[in-house]
Every structure is written in structure tokens, then in C-alpha cells.
């Protein structure tokens, strides 16, 4: 959610021009698509000030809504308890998708990941990773060691032009198939990795992920699409799932059963 700037001030490290995207607009879209339960994720524009998202969650109610926040890894236990009561179920590890390769950067992230991982394991939260493709690949050894659920956003931001045989994507499939089966992948932000008309180059990615773990992939709108909003439409993105998962039973897993289990909806 993006509220009025006067009420919800932005952070200092803006990656994009934040839109005005109030809750009522999102609910209208969700009604059109037939979506009745939601998971809000803290956008980078607000930094670690989660108030806009939390206010939206309060309005929707915790029976229909969950949230992923951005907080300091050493946040007070009382704050985590407060967030949990509101319906928060995880923390985002957020790195700009356009960040160029930086040697040693993955190692710099590990203390935050390890501290948050320990806390998530205690309370049943997840870690949600938004990282550029090169960083997704470099973090794979650390991700394999996590003892709680974690999600990887936007297909891991592994670029479609490099195909499903690229090393990073093969490792992502392995992460889904092997180990403790704690890895979940979000079929989101397709426009962030595609270079083909109609996003056709992402079809093999989506089908490979669904085949590897149909019980641990989830769909998301990535609304309001930020700097891509003038290039894509929410309904167009929604309809892609029909080609990715032609089988109705599989679509029900992706849209209903999997997120219900992952986000602890009753």
C-alpha cells in the first residue's frame, strides 16, 4: 500500500517514484479478480517504517490479511509480539533488484539473515527474499541451512533471457526439490525478468517451478507495479497463471491451499 505522502513519509533511499495506491483501490481490484485474502509486503520506499501497511492490515482484519515487514534484526521482543498480533508472519530481506554485482556483498548480509532466521524459527515466521539474480545464486548455501520457511520473490530475479538451464535457476529448482523443503517461490514480478512480448519467455520458468514443487509455489500480483505500472495491467498478469498452470487443481494449490498453509490462515 502507498498512502498520502503527508501521512506516511517516505524514507531517504528511494528507488522509484512512489505512487498513490490506497487500500480501497487494491480492494476494488481484488474484488474484480475474486481474491478474498491478502498478504501485504513492506515496500522499500518506506524503509522500516511499516505504518502504512499495518494500518491497511488493521482495516482489512487479521482473518483476511497477513503481512511481511521490514524491521531491524534486533527489534524488541515486545515489538515482534505486537506485529504478530496484527497478522505479521515474516520479515523481508530487501536488496534493490537492479543492484550490480558486488564481490563479498552476500557475506555482508549473512549476520542479518542469521539473526532474523533465529528469531523467525522461534515464532513461526518466514524470511522473504527480494534479491537480484546474482545475489539469489550466491545466497543458496545459506538458504539451504535455514530451518524455517522462506520465500524467494519474483522467480529469484533470474533473468529469462538466460533460460531454464542457467546455473542459478537449476540451483533454485534443486533448493525446491531437496533438503527440508522449506523453500517457497513466488510467481510474481514477471515483468522484472522478461524481455519477450507477452512475457512468453517466463513460461518455461513458471512451469519448471510448478513441476518441481506444486505445493510450494504461490502467486502474487506485485501490485501496484511501481515503475512498470504504465507497461502492464493487473488483469493481464493474473491471466498468465492460466497458461502456467492449465490444470484447475494445480491452480487451486497455488492460489488457495499453498498460501493458506504458508501464512497460517485459518
XYZ file of N, CA and C in Angstrom:
798
model
N 0.832 -1.181 0.000
C 0.000 0.000 0.000
C 0.880 1.249 0.000
N 0.410 2.298 -0.691
C 1.071 3.603 -0.659
C 0.006 4.651 -0.350
N 0.118 5.252 0.830
C -0.854 6.247 1.237
C -0.409 7.658 0.910
N -1.162 8.632 1.411
C -0.830 10.037 1.183
C 0.528 10.353 1.804
N 1.374 11.039 1.038
C 2.747 11.297 1.488
C 2.787 12.122 2.768
N 1.795 12.983 2.971
C 1.773 13.785 4.177
C 1.545 12.966 5.432
N 0.869 11.843 5.287
C 0.581 10.991 6.436
C 1.641 9.917 6.620
N 2.168 9.417 5.520
C 3.156 8.348 5.567
C 4.410 8.802 4.820
N 5.349 9.433 5.497
C 6.546 9.950 4.824
C 7.445 8.828 4.314
N 8.085 9.088 3.199
C 8.984 8.113 2.597
C 10.362 8.149 3.251
N 11.099 7.063 3.046
C 12.467 7.011 3.510
C 13.372 7.852 2.626
N 14.648 7.834 2.926
C 15.607 8.667 2.192
C 16.211 7.950 0.995
N 16.095 6.630 0.944
C 16.731 5.849 -0.126
C 15.655 5.366 -1.097
N 15.123 6.284 -1.902
C 14.040 5.945 -2.822
C 14.594 5.339 -4.108
N 14.046 4.192 -4.489
C 14.458 3.532 -5.738
C 13.548 3.909 -6.900
N 12.384 4.478 -6.613
C 11.365 4.767 -7.623
C 10.491 5.894 -7.107
N 9.691 6.463 -7.991
C 8.730 7.476 -7.572
C 7.510 6.768 -6.995
N 7.285 6.834 -5.687
C 6.174 6.097 -5.082
C 4.828 6.596 -5.613
N 3.929 5.687 -5.963
C 2.600 6.089 -6.428
C 1.676 6.326 -5.243
N 0.503 6.877 -5.520
C -0.572 6.883 -4.535
C -1.425 5.661 -4.831
N -1.369 4.661 -3.964
C -2.066 3.387 -4.183
C -2.758 2.989 -2.883
N -3.896 3.628 -2.590
C -4.571 3.383 -1.313
C -5.244 2.028 -1.261
N -5.578 1.617 -0.065
C -6.180 0.312 0.164
C -7.441 0.102 -0.662
N -8.292 1.127 -0.764
C -9.557 0.935 -1.476
C -9.357 0.578 -2.945
N -8.291 1.095 -3.568
C -8.012 0.734 -4.963
C -7.625 -0.733 -5.078
N -6.784 -1.177 -4.140
C -6.376 -2.585 -4.163
C -7.562 -3.509 -3.906
N -8.422 -3.147 -2.977
C -9.578 -3.988 -2.672
C -10.530 -4.065 -3.859
N -10.662 -2.970 -4.607
C -11.508 -2.986 -5.802
C -10.944 -3.950 -6.841
N -9.638 -3.918 -7.043
C -9.009 -4.855 -7.973
C -9.180 -6.290 -7.492
N -8.954 -6.517 -6.218
C -9.073 -7.867 -5.672
C -10.489 -8.405 -5.840
N -11.480 -7.557 -5.639
C -12.870 -7.970 -5.821
C -13.109 -8.386 -7.266
N -12.552 -7.625 -8.202
C -12.707 -7.962 -9.622
C -12.088 -9.321 -9.938
N -10.942 -9.622 -9.315
C -10.247 -10.877 -9.590
C -10.776 -12.035 -8.747
N -11.593 -11.742 -7.749
C -12.132 -12.793 -6.891
C -11.197 -13.206 -5.781
N -10.262 -12.324 -5.411
C -9.302 -12.622 -4.340
C -9.870 -12.115 -3.018
N -9.925 -12.986 -2.026
C -10.562 -12.643 -0.757
C -9.596 -12.544 0.415
N -8.380 -13.067 0.255
C -7.374 -12.982 1.321
C -6.094 -12.412 0.728
N -5.351 -11.681 1.558
C -4.247 -10.884 1.041
C -3.004 -11.020 1.913
N -1.859 -10.822 1.288
C -0.593 -10.697 2.019
C 0.070 -9.419 1.533
N 0.228 -8.461 2.434
C 0.897 -7.208 2.108
C 2.380 -7.322 2.456
N 3.208 -6.734 1.617
C 4.663 -6.770 1.821
C 5.188 -5.341 1.873
N 6.006 -5.048 2.859
C 6.544 -3.705 3.052
C 7.378 -3.277 1.843
N 7.041 -2.152 1.206
C 7.845 -1.660 0.080
C 9.071 -0.898 0.564
N 10.084 -0.856 -0.271
C 11.338 -0.222 0.131
C 11.193 1.277 0.345
N 10.198 1.914 -0.287
C 10.054 3.369 -0.197
C 9.842 3.844 1.237
N 9.265 2.988 2.088
C 9.023 3.365 3.479
C 10.122 2.881 4.422
N 11.159 2.252 3.880
C 12.223 1.763 4.744
C 11.668 0.804 5.782
N 11.988 1.048 7.048
C 11.500 0.192 8.135
C 10.336 0.822 8.906
N 9.734 1.819 8.296
C 8.516 2.419 8.854
C 7.327 1.684 8.229
N 6.776 0.739 8.958
C 5.732 -0.151 8.430
C 4.309 0.375 8.643
N 4.141 1.625 9.052
C 2.828 2.106 9.472
C 1.775 2.046 8.380
N 2.113 2.403 7.157
C 1.121 2.410 6.085
C 0.548 1.011 5.880
N 1.418 0.025 5.808
C 0.971 -1.352 5.624
C 0.190 -1.856 6.828
N 0.659 -1.550 8.022
C -0.011 -2.025 9.234
C -1.401 -1.413 9.379
N -1.547 -0.139 8.997
C -2.868 0.476 9.032
C -3.818 -0.215 8.065
N -3.318 -0.568 6.886
C -4.143 -1.294 5.927
C -4.538 -2.661 6.472
N -3.610 -3.321 7.139
C -3.900 -4.627 7.718
C -4.969 -4.535 8.799
N -4.885 -3.502 9.631
C -5.906 -3.319 10.667
C -7.287 -3.148 10.046
N -7.349 -2.398 8.947
C -8.640 -2.142 8.308
C -9.222 -3.415 7.702
N -8.377 -4.221 7.106
C -8.846 -5.460 6.494
C -9.193 -6.503 7.557
N -8.380 -6.599 8.602
C -8.599 -7.576 9.665
C -7.735 -8.803 9.501
N -7.301 -9.381 10.628
C -6.321 -10.461 10.568
C -6.890 -11.790 10.094
N -8.189 -11.909 9.927
C -8.751 -13.141 9.373
C -8.561 -13.196 7.858
N -8.382 -12.030 7.239
C -8.264 -11.969 5.780
C -6.895 -11.481 5.324
N -6.024 -11.121 6.246
C -4.809 -10.432 5.830
C -3.593 -10.864 6.648
N -2.457 -10.960 5.979
C -1.165 -11.186 6.607
C -0.191 -10.121 6.107
N 0.944 -10.004 6.776
C 1.915 -9.008 6.375
C 3.341 -9.490 6.529
N 4.212 -8.947 5.681
C 5.661 -9.164 5.751
C 6.292 -7.796 5.980
N 6.981 -7.618 7.091
C 7.529 -6.317 7.465
C 9.027 -6.233 7.154
N 9.546 -5.029 7.280
C 10.993 -4.797 7.276
C 11.333 -4.211 8.639
N 12.070 -4.949 9.434
C 12.431 -4.490 10.777
C 13.912 -4.729 11.023
N 14.426 -4.063 12.040
C 15.794 -4.303 12.472
C 15.906 -5.710 13.050
N 17.009 -6.359 12.798
C 17.185 -7.732 13.274
C 17.225 -7.818 14.804
N 17.455 -6.690 15.459
C 17.495 -6.678 16.926
C 16.278 -5.982 17.528
N 15.185 -5.956 16.806
C 13.955 -5.338 17.312
C 13.532 -5.987 18.627
N 12.902 -5.214 19.487
C 12.486 -5.694 20.802
C 11.451 -6.807 20.672
N 11.476 -7.718 21.623
C 10.505 -8.811 21.622
C 9.073 -8.283 21.695
N 8.884 -7.196 22.436
C 7.548 -6.614 22.545
C 7.042 -6.122 21.198
N 7.937 -5.594 20.366
C 7.550 -5.128 19.032
C 7.175 -6.310 18.143
N 7.947 -7.365 18.216
C 7.639 -8.547 17.410
C 6.298 -9.144 17.837
N 6.026 -9.179 19.120
C 4.742 -9.684 19.610
C 3.588 -8.816 19.122
N 3.797 -7.505 19.112
C 2.760 -6.585 18.625
C 2.478 -6.838 17.151
N 3.530 -7.006 16.368
C 3.369 -7.248 14.936
C 2.686 -8.581 14.678
N 3.052 -9.577 15.438
C 2.445 -10.899 15.267
C 0.935 -10.833 15.520
N 0.536 -10.094 16.546
C -0.885 -9.973 16.880
C -1.670 -9.291 15.767
N -1.003 -8.453 14.973
C -1.660 -7.773 13.869
C -1.763 -8.645 12.622
N -1.052 -9.783 12.608
C -1.086 -10.664 11.451
C 0.212 -10.739 10.673
N 1.266 -10.102 11.171
C 2.575 -10.200 10.516
C 3.111 -11.612 10.687
N 3.680 -12.149 9.597
C 4.211 -13.505 9.651
C 5.592 -13.637 9.014
N 6.299 -12.524 8.846
C 7.635 -12.644 8.292
C 8.333 -11.320 8.113
N 9.613 -11.396 7.733
C 10.470 -10.234 7.529
C 11.089 -10.318 6.145
N 11.126 -9.201 5.468
C 11.718 -9.154 4.136
C 13.195 -8.797 4.195
N 13.996 -9.544 3.444
C 15.391 -9.193 3.152
C 15.359 -8.508 1.800
N 15.534 -7.199 1.782
C 15.235 -6.398 0.599
C 16.502 -5.753 0.048
N 16.897 -6.185 -1.141
C 18.064 -5.633 -1.828
C 17.598 -5.152 -3.200
N 17.984 -3.958 -3.643
C 17.499 -3.442 -4.923
C 17.691 -4.456 -6.055
N 16.637 -4.764 -6.804
C 16.755 -5.730 -7.898
C 17.773 -5.337 -8.960
N 18.041 -4.032 -9.093
C 18.980 -3.573 -10.119
C 20.396 -3.434 -9.577
N 20.630 -3.816 -8.336
C 21.969 -3.681 -7.768
C 22.970 -4.500 -8.581
N 24.045 -3.877 -9.062
C 25.051 -4.637 -9.812
C 25.852 -5.562 -8.910
N 26.525 -6.493 -9.527
C 27.321 -7.455 -8.765
C 28.340 -6.735 -7.883
N 28.447 -7.190 -6.658
C 29.427 -6.653 -5.710
C 30.063 -7.817 -4.967
N 31.325 -8.007 -5.190
C 32.038 -9.105 -4.537
C 31.974 -8.945 -3.029
N 31.631 -10.032 -2.353
C 31.587 -10.027 -0.900
C 30.296 -9.515 -0.292
N 29.363 -9.046 -1.131
C 28.139 -8.469 -0.580
C 27.287 -9.522 0.129
N 27.224 -10.721 -0.424
C 26.431 -11.783 0.212
C 26.911 -12.026 1.636
N 28.218 -12.011 1.829
C 28.770 -12.213 3.167
C 28.363 -11.120 4.136
N 28.235 -9.888 3.643
C 27.810 -8.779 4.498
C 26.373 -8.950 4.979
N 25.557 -9.625 4.183
C 24.149 -9.836 4.543
C 23.958 -10.944 5.570
N 24.910 -11.849 5.657
C 24.713 -13.053 6.468
C 24.408 -12.777 7.941
N 25.064 -11.821 8.614
C 24.714 -11.592 10.030
C 23.244 -11.215 10.216
N 22.701 -10.379 9.330
C 21.277 -10.020 9.431
C 20.393 -11.242 9.172
N 20.738 -12.010 8.155
C 19.951 -13.204 7.844
C 19.983 -14.183 9.010
N 21.155 -14.419 9.568
C 21.286 -15.404 10.646
C 20.549 -14.966 11.900
N 20.621 -13.675 12.238
C 19.919 -13.183 13.424
C 18.406 -13.270 13.231
N 17.914 -12.817 12.072
C 16.477 -12.882 11.815
C 16.002 -14.323 11.701
N 16.831 -15.179 11.137
C 16.459 -16.585 10.998
C 16.221 -17.220 12.357
N 17.090 -16.936 13.309
C 16.928 -17.499 14.649
C 15.627 -17.031 15.289
N 15.298 -15.779 15.077
C 14.084 -15.238 15.673
C 12.833 -15.758 14.957
N 12.904 -15.882 13.636
C 11.766 -16.424 12.887
C 11.479 -17.869 13.287
N 12.533 -18.646 13.491
C 12.358 -20.052 13.862
C 11.638 -20.178 15.200
N 11.857 -19.225 16.093
C 11.240 -19.272 17.421
C 9.733 -19.036 17.371
N 9.279 -18.172 16.457
C 7.873 -17.739 16.481
C 7.072 -18.191 15.264
N 7.707 -18.966 14.377
C 6.978 -19.462 13.218
C 6.814 -18.458 12.096
N 7.723 -17.480 12.024
C 7.714 -16.535 10.914
C 8.579 -17.067 9.773
N 8.538 -16.367 8.659
C 9.353 -16.696 7.499
C 10.262 -15.517 7.150
N 11.275 -15.794 6.356
C 12.060 -14.747 5.711
C 11.649 -14.675 4.251
N 11.530 -13.454 3.744
C 11.094 -13.219 2.370
C 12.220 -12.495 1.641
N 12.803 -13.142 0.645
C 13.988 -12.610 -0.027
C 13.625 -11.941 -1.346
N 13.950 -10.650 -1.439
C 13.918 -9.931 -2.709
C 15.356 -9.539 -3.012
N 15.980 -10.256 -3.927
C 17.397 -10.053 -4.218
C 17.628 -10.187 -5.722
N 18.575 -9.428 -6.286
C 18.903 -9.614 -7.705
C 19.386 -11.034 -7.953
N 19.257 -11.478 -9.201
C 19.539 -12.876 -9.526
C 20.920 -13.345 -9.111
N 21.935 -12.518 -9.310
C 23.297 -12.933 -8.945
C 23.413 -13.168 -7.441
N 22.668 -12.340 -6.660
C 22.723 -12.482 -5.205
C 21.893 -13.682 -4.753
N 20.764 -13.918 -5.408
C 19.992 -15.126 -5.119
C 20.883 -16.355 -5.237
N 21.658 -16.412 -6.306
C 22.550 -17.547 -6.533
C 23.610 -17.649 -5.448
N 24.212 -16.512 -5.077
C 25.284 -16.541 -4.086
C 24.787 -16.905 -2.694
N 23.509 -16.640 -2.427
C 22.949 -16.943 -1.111
C 22.471 -18.386 -0.968
N 22.501 -19.151 -2.041
C 21.963 -20.513 -1.999
C 22.542 -21.364 -0.859
N 23.844 -21.360 -0.612
C 24.349 -22.171 0.507
C 23.744 -21.777 1.843
N 23.544 -20.466 2.068
C 22.929 -20.011 3.318
C 21.459 -20.400 3.378
N 20.768 -20.314 2.252
C 19.344 -20.644 2.226
C 19.123 -22.124 2.528
N 20.020 -22.962 2.060
C 19.892 -24.401 2.315
C 19.921 -24.726 3.801
N 20.552 -23.871 4.607
C 20.713 -24.143 6.033
C 19.535 -23.650 6.874
N 18.630 -22.873 6.287
C 17.526 -22.310 7.063
C 16.595 -23.418 7.556
N 16.179 -23.316 8.810
C 15.341 -24.348 9.435
C 13.892 -23.897 9.584
N 13.495 -22.919 8.796
C 12.125 -22.426 8.812
C 11.740 -22.078 7.373
N 10.477 -21.796 7.139
C 10.035 -21.437 5.800
C 10.665 -20.126 5.347
N 10.977 -20.057 4.066
C 11.433 -18.807 3.473
C 10.913 -18.737 2.042
N 10.660 -17.521 1.590
C 10.154 -17.313 0.242
C 11.168 -16.550 -0.588
N 11.172 -16.847 -1.875
C 12.025 -16.163 -2.836
C 11.102 -15.458 -3.825
N 11.179 -14.135 -3.867
C 10.269 -13.341 -4.687
C 10.716 -13.288 -6.139
N 9.738 -13.078 -7.013
C 9.992 -12.754 -8.421
C 10.872 -13.782 -9.138
N 10.571 -15.065 -8.912
C 11.322 -16.128 -9.592
C 12.815 -16.066 -9.271
N 13.168 -15.464 -8.152
C 14.573 -15.295 -7.808
C 15.265 -14.213 -8.602
N 14.483 -13.481 -9.435
C 15.024 -12.455 -10.333
C 16.140 -12.994 -11.218
N 16.024 -14.263 -11.559
C 16.932 -14.870 -12.530
C 16.381 -14.571 -13.920
N 17.189 -13.974 -14.760
C 16.682 -13.388 -15.997
C 16.262 -14.437 -17.024
N 15.078 -14.219 -17.605
C 14.502 -15.193 -18.529
C 15.356 -15.372 -19.783
N 16.069 -14.331 -20.193
C 16.886 -14.431 -21.408
C 17.977 -15.482 -21.290
N 18.336 -15.847 -20.057
C 19.378 -16.843 -19.836
C 18.833 -18.265 -19.781
N 17.518 -18.425 -19.832
C 16.907 -19.737 -19.965
C 16.898 -20.571 -18.692
N 16.160 -21.670 -18.763
C 15.995 -22.525 -17.578
C 17.226 -23.379 -17.291
N 18.177 -23.407 -18.227
C 19.382 -24.203 -17.985
C 20.486 -23.397 -17.294
N 20.261 -22.115 -17.059
C 21.281 -21.306 -16.378
C 21.543 -21.875 -14.991
N 22.763 -21.700 -14.536
C 23.205 -22.325 -13.288
C 22.330 -21.921 -12.105
N 22.023 -20.629 -11.991
C 21.241 -20.160 -10.857
C 19.850 -20.766 -10.814
N 19.209 -20.904 -11.965
C 17.853 -21.462 -11.976
C 17.876 -22.951 -11.662
N 18.877 -23.658 -12.146
C 18.991 -25.086 -11.806
C 19.178 -25.254 -10.298
N 19.944 -24.366 -9.686
C 20.142 -24.431 -8.232
C 18.838 -24.111 -7.495
N 18.060 -23.199 -8.041
C 16.776 -22.871 -7.420
C 15.844 -24.074 -7.464
N 15.800 -24.778 -8.583
C 14.988 -25.994 -8.670
C 15.470 -27.033 -7.657
N 16.766 -27.138 -7.510
C 17.310 -28.072 -6.530
C 16.917 -27.711 -5.117
N 16.909 -26.408 -4.824
C 16.517 -25.951 -3.498
C 15.062 -26.319 -3.203
N 14.222 -26.261 -4.228
C 12.820 -26.635 -4.052
C 12.648 -28.135 -3.830
N 13.451 -28.920 -4.521
C 13.241 -30.369 -4.526
C 13.910 -31.077 -3.356
N 14.996 -30.487 -2.831
C 15.846 -31.213 -1.900
C 15.731 -30.678 -0.474
N 16.425 -31.323 0.433
C 16.564 -30.835 1.801
C 15.283 -30.885 2.600
N 15.086 -29.860 3.433
C 13.961 -29.813 4.363
C 12.680 -29.281 3.735
N 12.723 -28.939 2.450
C 11.538 -28.445 1.741
C 10.943 -27.234 2.455
N 11.820 -26.306 2.798
C 11.401 -25.061 3.438
C 11.293 -23.909 2.448
N 11.777 -24.136 1.237
C 11.819 -23.081 0.227
C 10.475 -22.955 -0.486
N 10.015 -21.714 -0.651
C 8.829 -21.383 -1.431
C 9.229 -20.334 -2.464
N 8.620 -20.369 -3.637
C 8.927 -19.395 -4.679
C 7.649 -18.658 -5.071
N 7.770 -17.347 -5.196
C 6.643 -16.515 -5.603
C 6.659 -16.316 -7.120
N 5.542 -16.632 -7.742
C 5.371 -16.368 -9.168
C 4.898 -14.916 -9.306
N 5.811 -14.007 -9.114
C 5.486 -12.576 -9.056
C 6.478 -11.778 -9.892
N 6.102 -10.521 -10.180
C 7.030 -9.586 -10.823
C 7.597 -10.087 -12.129
N 6.769 -10.767 -12.928
C 7.251 -11.385 -14.158
C 7.926 -10.372 -15.075
N 7.446 -9.124 -15.058
C 7.990 -8.083 -15.930
C 9.390 -7.670 -15.527
N 9.836 -8.097 -14.362
C 11.178 -7.748 -13.906
C 12.249 -8.676 -14.462
N 11.839 -9.791 -15.053
C 12.824 -10.720 -15.606
C 12.604 -11.041 -17.069
N 11.477 -10.598 -17.641
C 11.126 -10.947 -19.016
C 11.618 -9.906 -20.010
N 11.933 -10.375 -21.218
C 12.279 -9.466 -22.307
C 11.437 -9.757 -23.545
N 10.461 -10.642 -23.438
C 9.669 -11.077 -24.585
C 8.259 -10.499 -24.537
N 7.654 -10.367 -25.682
C 6.279 -9.888 -25.765
C 5.352 -10.870 -25.056
N 4.434 -10.313 -24.272
C 3.503 -11.162 -23.551
C 4.149 -12.006 -22.473
N 5.409 -11.717 -22.152
C 6.148 -12.436 -21.105
C 6.264 -13.932 -21.414
N 6.289 -14.254 -22.699
C 6.303 -15.666 -23.099
C 7.578 -16.374 -22.680
N 8.672 -15.632 -22.496
C 9.937 -16.277 -22.128
C 9.953 -16.756 -20.677
N 8.943 -16.345 -19.886
C 8.885 -16.783 -18.495
C 8.070 -18.070 -18.354
N 7.331 -18.441 -19.377
C 6.508 -19.659 -19.312
C 7.316 -20.889 -18.913
N 8.481 -21.156 -19.536
C 9.256 -22.335 -19.113
C 9.707 -22.257 -17.654
N 10.023 -21.057 -17.172
C 10.410 -20.881 -15.767
C 9.264 -21.274 -14.846
N 8.090 -20.715 -15.132
C 6.934 -20.970 -14.272
C 6.579 -22.450 -14.259
N 6.557 -23.059 -15.414
C 6.172 -24.473 -15.474
C 7.203 -25.364 -14.798
N 8.483 -25.020 -14.919
C 9.522 -25.823 -14.261
C 9.399 -25.733 -12.746
N 9.111 -24.542 -12.225
C 8.952 -24.365 -10.773
C 7.714 -25.105 -10.266
N 6.630 -25.008 -11.014
C 5.395 -25.675 -10.610
C 5.568 -27.188 -10.644
N 6.262 -27.676 -11.643
C 6.504 -29.120 -11.720
C 7.402 -29.586 -10.576
N 8.379 -28.770 -10.217
C 9.322 -29.158 -9.163
C 8.654 -29.215 -7.798
N 7.750 -28.285 -7.519
C 7.144 -28.223 -6.173
C 5.771 -27.559 -6.265
N 4.770 -28.254 -6.782
C 3.443 -27.636 -6.901
C 2.827 -27.241 -5.570
N 3.347 -27.806 -4.480
C 2.830 -27.482 -3.148
C 3.613 -26.368 -2.470
N 4.593 -25.730 -3.180
C 5.388 -24.662 -2.555
C 5.682 -23.522 -3.526
N 4.743 -23.242 -4.396
C 4.779 -22.018 -5.201
C 3.482 -21.255 -4.943
N 3.574 -19.941 -4.923
C 2.402 -19.100 -4.715
C 2.404 -17.979 -5.748
N 1.223 -17.479 -6.049
C 1.079 -16.377 -6.999
C 0.909 -15.075 -6.237
N 1.381 -13.983 -6.828
C 1.150 -12.669 -6.249
C 1.066 -11.623 -7.340
N 0.333 -10.559 -7.064
C 0.094 -9.527 -8.078
C 1.271 -8.577 -8.253
N 2.067 -8.390 -7.207
C 3.104 -7.347 -7.170
C 2.493 -5.962 -7.399
N 1.212 -5.826 -7.101
C 0.523 -4.539 -7.211
C 1.157 -3.530 -6.255
N 1.314 -2.252 -6.647
C 0.821 -1.572 -7.848
C 1.836 -1.458 -8.991
N 2.816 -2.331 -9.033
C 3.739 -2.484 -10.175
C 4.766 -1.360 -10.315
N 4.654 -0.318 -9.521
C 5.672 0.732 -9.405
C 6.121 1.267 -10.762
N 7.400 1.208 -11.075
C 7.883 1.826 -12.312
C 7.441 1.083 -13.568
N 6.787 -0.059 -13.392
C 6.274 -0.814 -14.548
C 4.788 -0.587 -14.771
N 4.161 0.270 -13.968
C 2.703 0.399 -13.982
C 2.152 0.852 -15.330
N 2.948 1.615 -16.103
C 2.459 2.083 -17.398
C 2.684 1.059 -18.504
N 3.279 -0.079 -18.155
C 3.590 -1.099 -19.160
C 2.768 -2.370 -18.987
N 2.190 -2.578 -17.801
C 1.476 -3.823 -17.533
C 0.146 -3.523 -16.855
N -0.738 -4.514 -16.905
C -2.004 -4.412 -16.207
C -2.188 -5.593 -15.274
N -2.860 -5.368 -14.165
C -3.024 -6.420 -13.167
C -3.817 -7.609 -13.713
N -4.844 -7.336 -14.518
C -5.640 -8.428 -15.077
C -4.807 -9.248 -16.060
N -4.001 -8.585 -16.864
C -3.104 -9.281 -17.795
C -2.174 -10.233 -17.044
N -1.627 -9.773 -15.942
C -0.719 -10.611 -15.153
C -1.459 -11.776 -14.511
N -2.645 -11.519 -14.020
C -3.482 -12.570 -13.421
C -3.748 -13.677 -14.428
N -4.039 -13.283 -15.657
C -4.405 -14.271 -16.677
C -3.234 -15.150 -17.106
N -2.013 -14.721 -16.839
C -0.857 -15.548 -17.181
C -0.896 -16.892 -16.466
N -1.451 -16.918 -15.273
C -1.451 -18.160 -14.499
C -2.189 -19.277 -15.221
N -3.160 -18.915 -16.055
C -3.881 -19.938 -16.804
C -2.990 -20.715 -17.764
N -1.994 -20.045 -18.340
C -1.062 -20.745 -19.231
C 0.047 -21.431 -18.449
N 0.401 -20.876 -17.312
C 1.445 -21.504 -16.498
C 0.950 -22.788 -15.838
N -0.306 -22.774 -15.414
C -0.894 -23.927 -14.714
C -2.274 -24.208 -15.302
N -2.332 -24.910 -16.443
C -3.625 -25.147 -17.094
C -4.577 -25.995 -16.263
N -4.040 -26.793 -15.355
C -4.860 -27.690 -14.559
C -5.491 -26.948 -13.380
N -6.799 -27.067 -13.219
C -7.509 -26.335 -12.173
C -7.062 -26.747 -10.772
N -6.782 -28.020 -10.585
C -6.345 -28.489 -9.269
C -5.022 -27.849 -8.869
N -4.119 -27.727 -9.833
C -2.829 -27.087 -9.560
C -3.012 -25.614 -9.257
N -3.885 -24.947 -10.007
C -4.133 -23.530 -9.737
C -4.709 -23.329 -8.337
N -5.553 -24.228 -7.900
C -6.110 -24.106 -6.554
C -5.006 -24.225 -5.498
N -4.038 -25.116 -5.733
C -2.911 -25.205 -4.815
C -2.167 -23.873 -4.737
N -1.879 -23.295 -5.907
C -1.076 -22.080 -5.976
C -1.801 -20.895 -5.359
N -3.101 -20.800 -5.591
C -3.869 -19.627 -5.187
C -4.508 -19.746 -3.808
N -4.777 -20.976 -3.361
C -5.548 -21.156 -2.139
C -4.793 -21.999 -1.112
N -4.535 -23.245 -1.450
C -4.003 -24.187 -0.463
C -2.608 -23.809 0.019
N -1.717 -23.486 -0.916
C -0.337 -23.178 -0.530
C -0.235 -21.923 0.335
N -0.824 -20.797 -0.087
C -0.716 -19.613 0.781
C -1.454 -19.773 2.108
N -2.526 -20.561 2.109
C -3.227 -20.795 3.377
C -2.305 -21.460 4.374
N -1.506 -22.423 3.895
C -0.585 -23.151 4.775
C 0.615 -22.275 5.137
N 1.186 -21.591 4.160
C 2.387 -20.819 4.401
C 2.137 -19.657 5.359
N 1.008 -18.985 5.218
C 0.741 -17.783 6.003
C -0.207 -18.031 7.181
N -0.507 -19.307 7.431
C -1.302 -19.688 8.615
C -2.676 -19.023 8.651
N -3.327 -18.996 7.504
C -4.721 -18.573 7.505
C -5.559 -19.714 8.077
N -6.542 -19.370 8.874
C -7.403 -20.408 9.463
C -8.440 -20.851 8.433
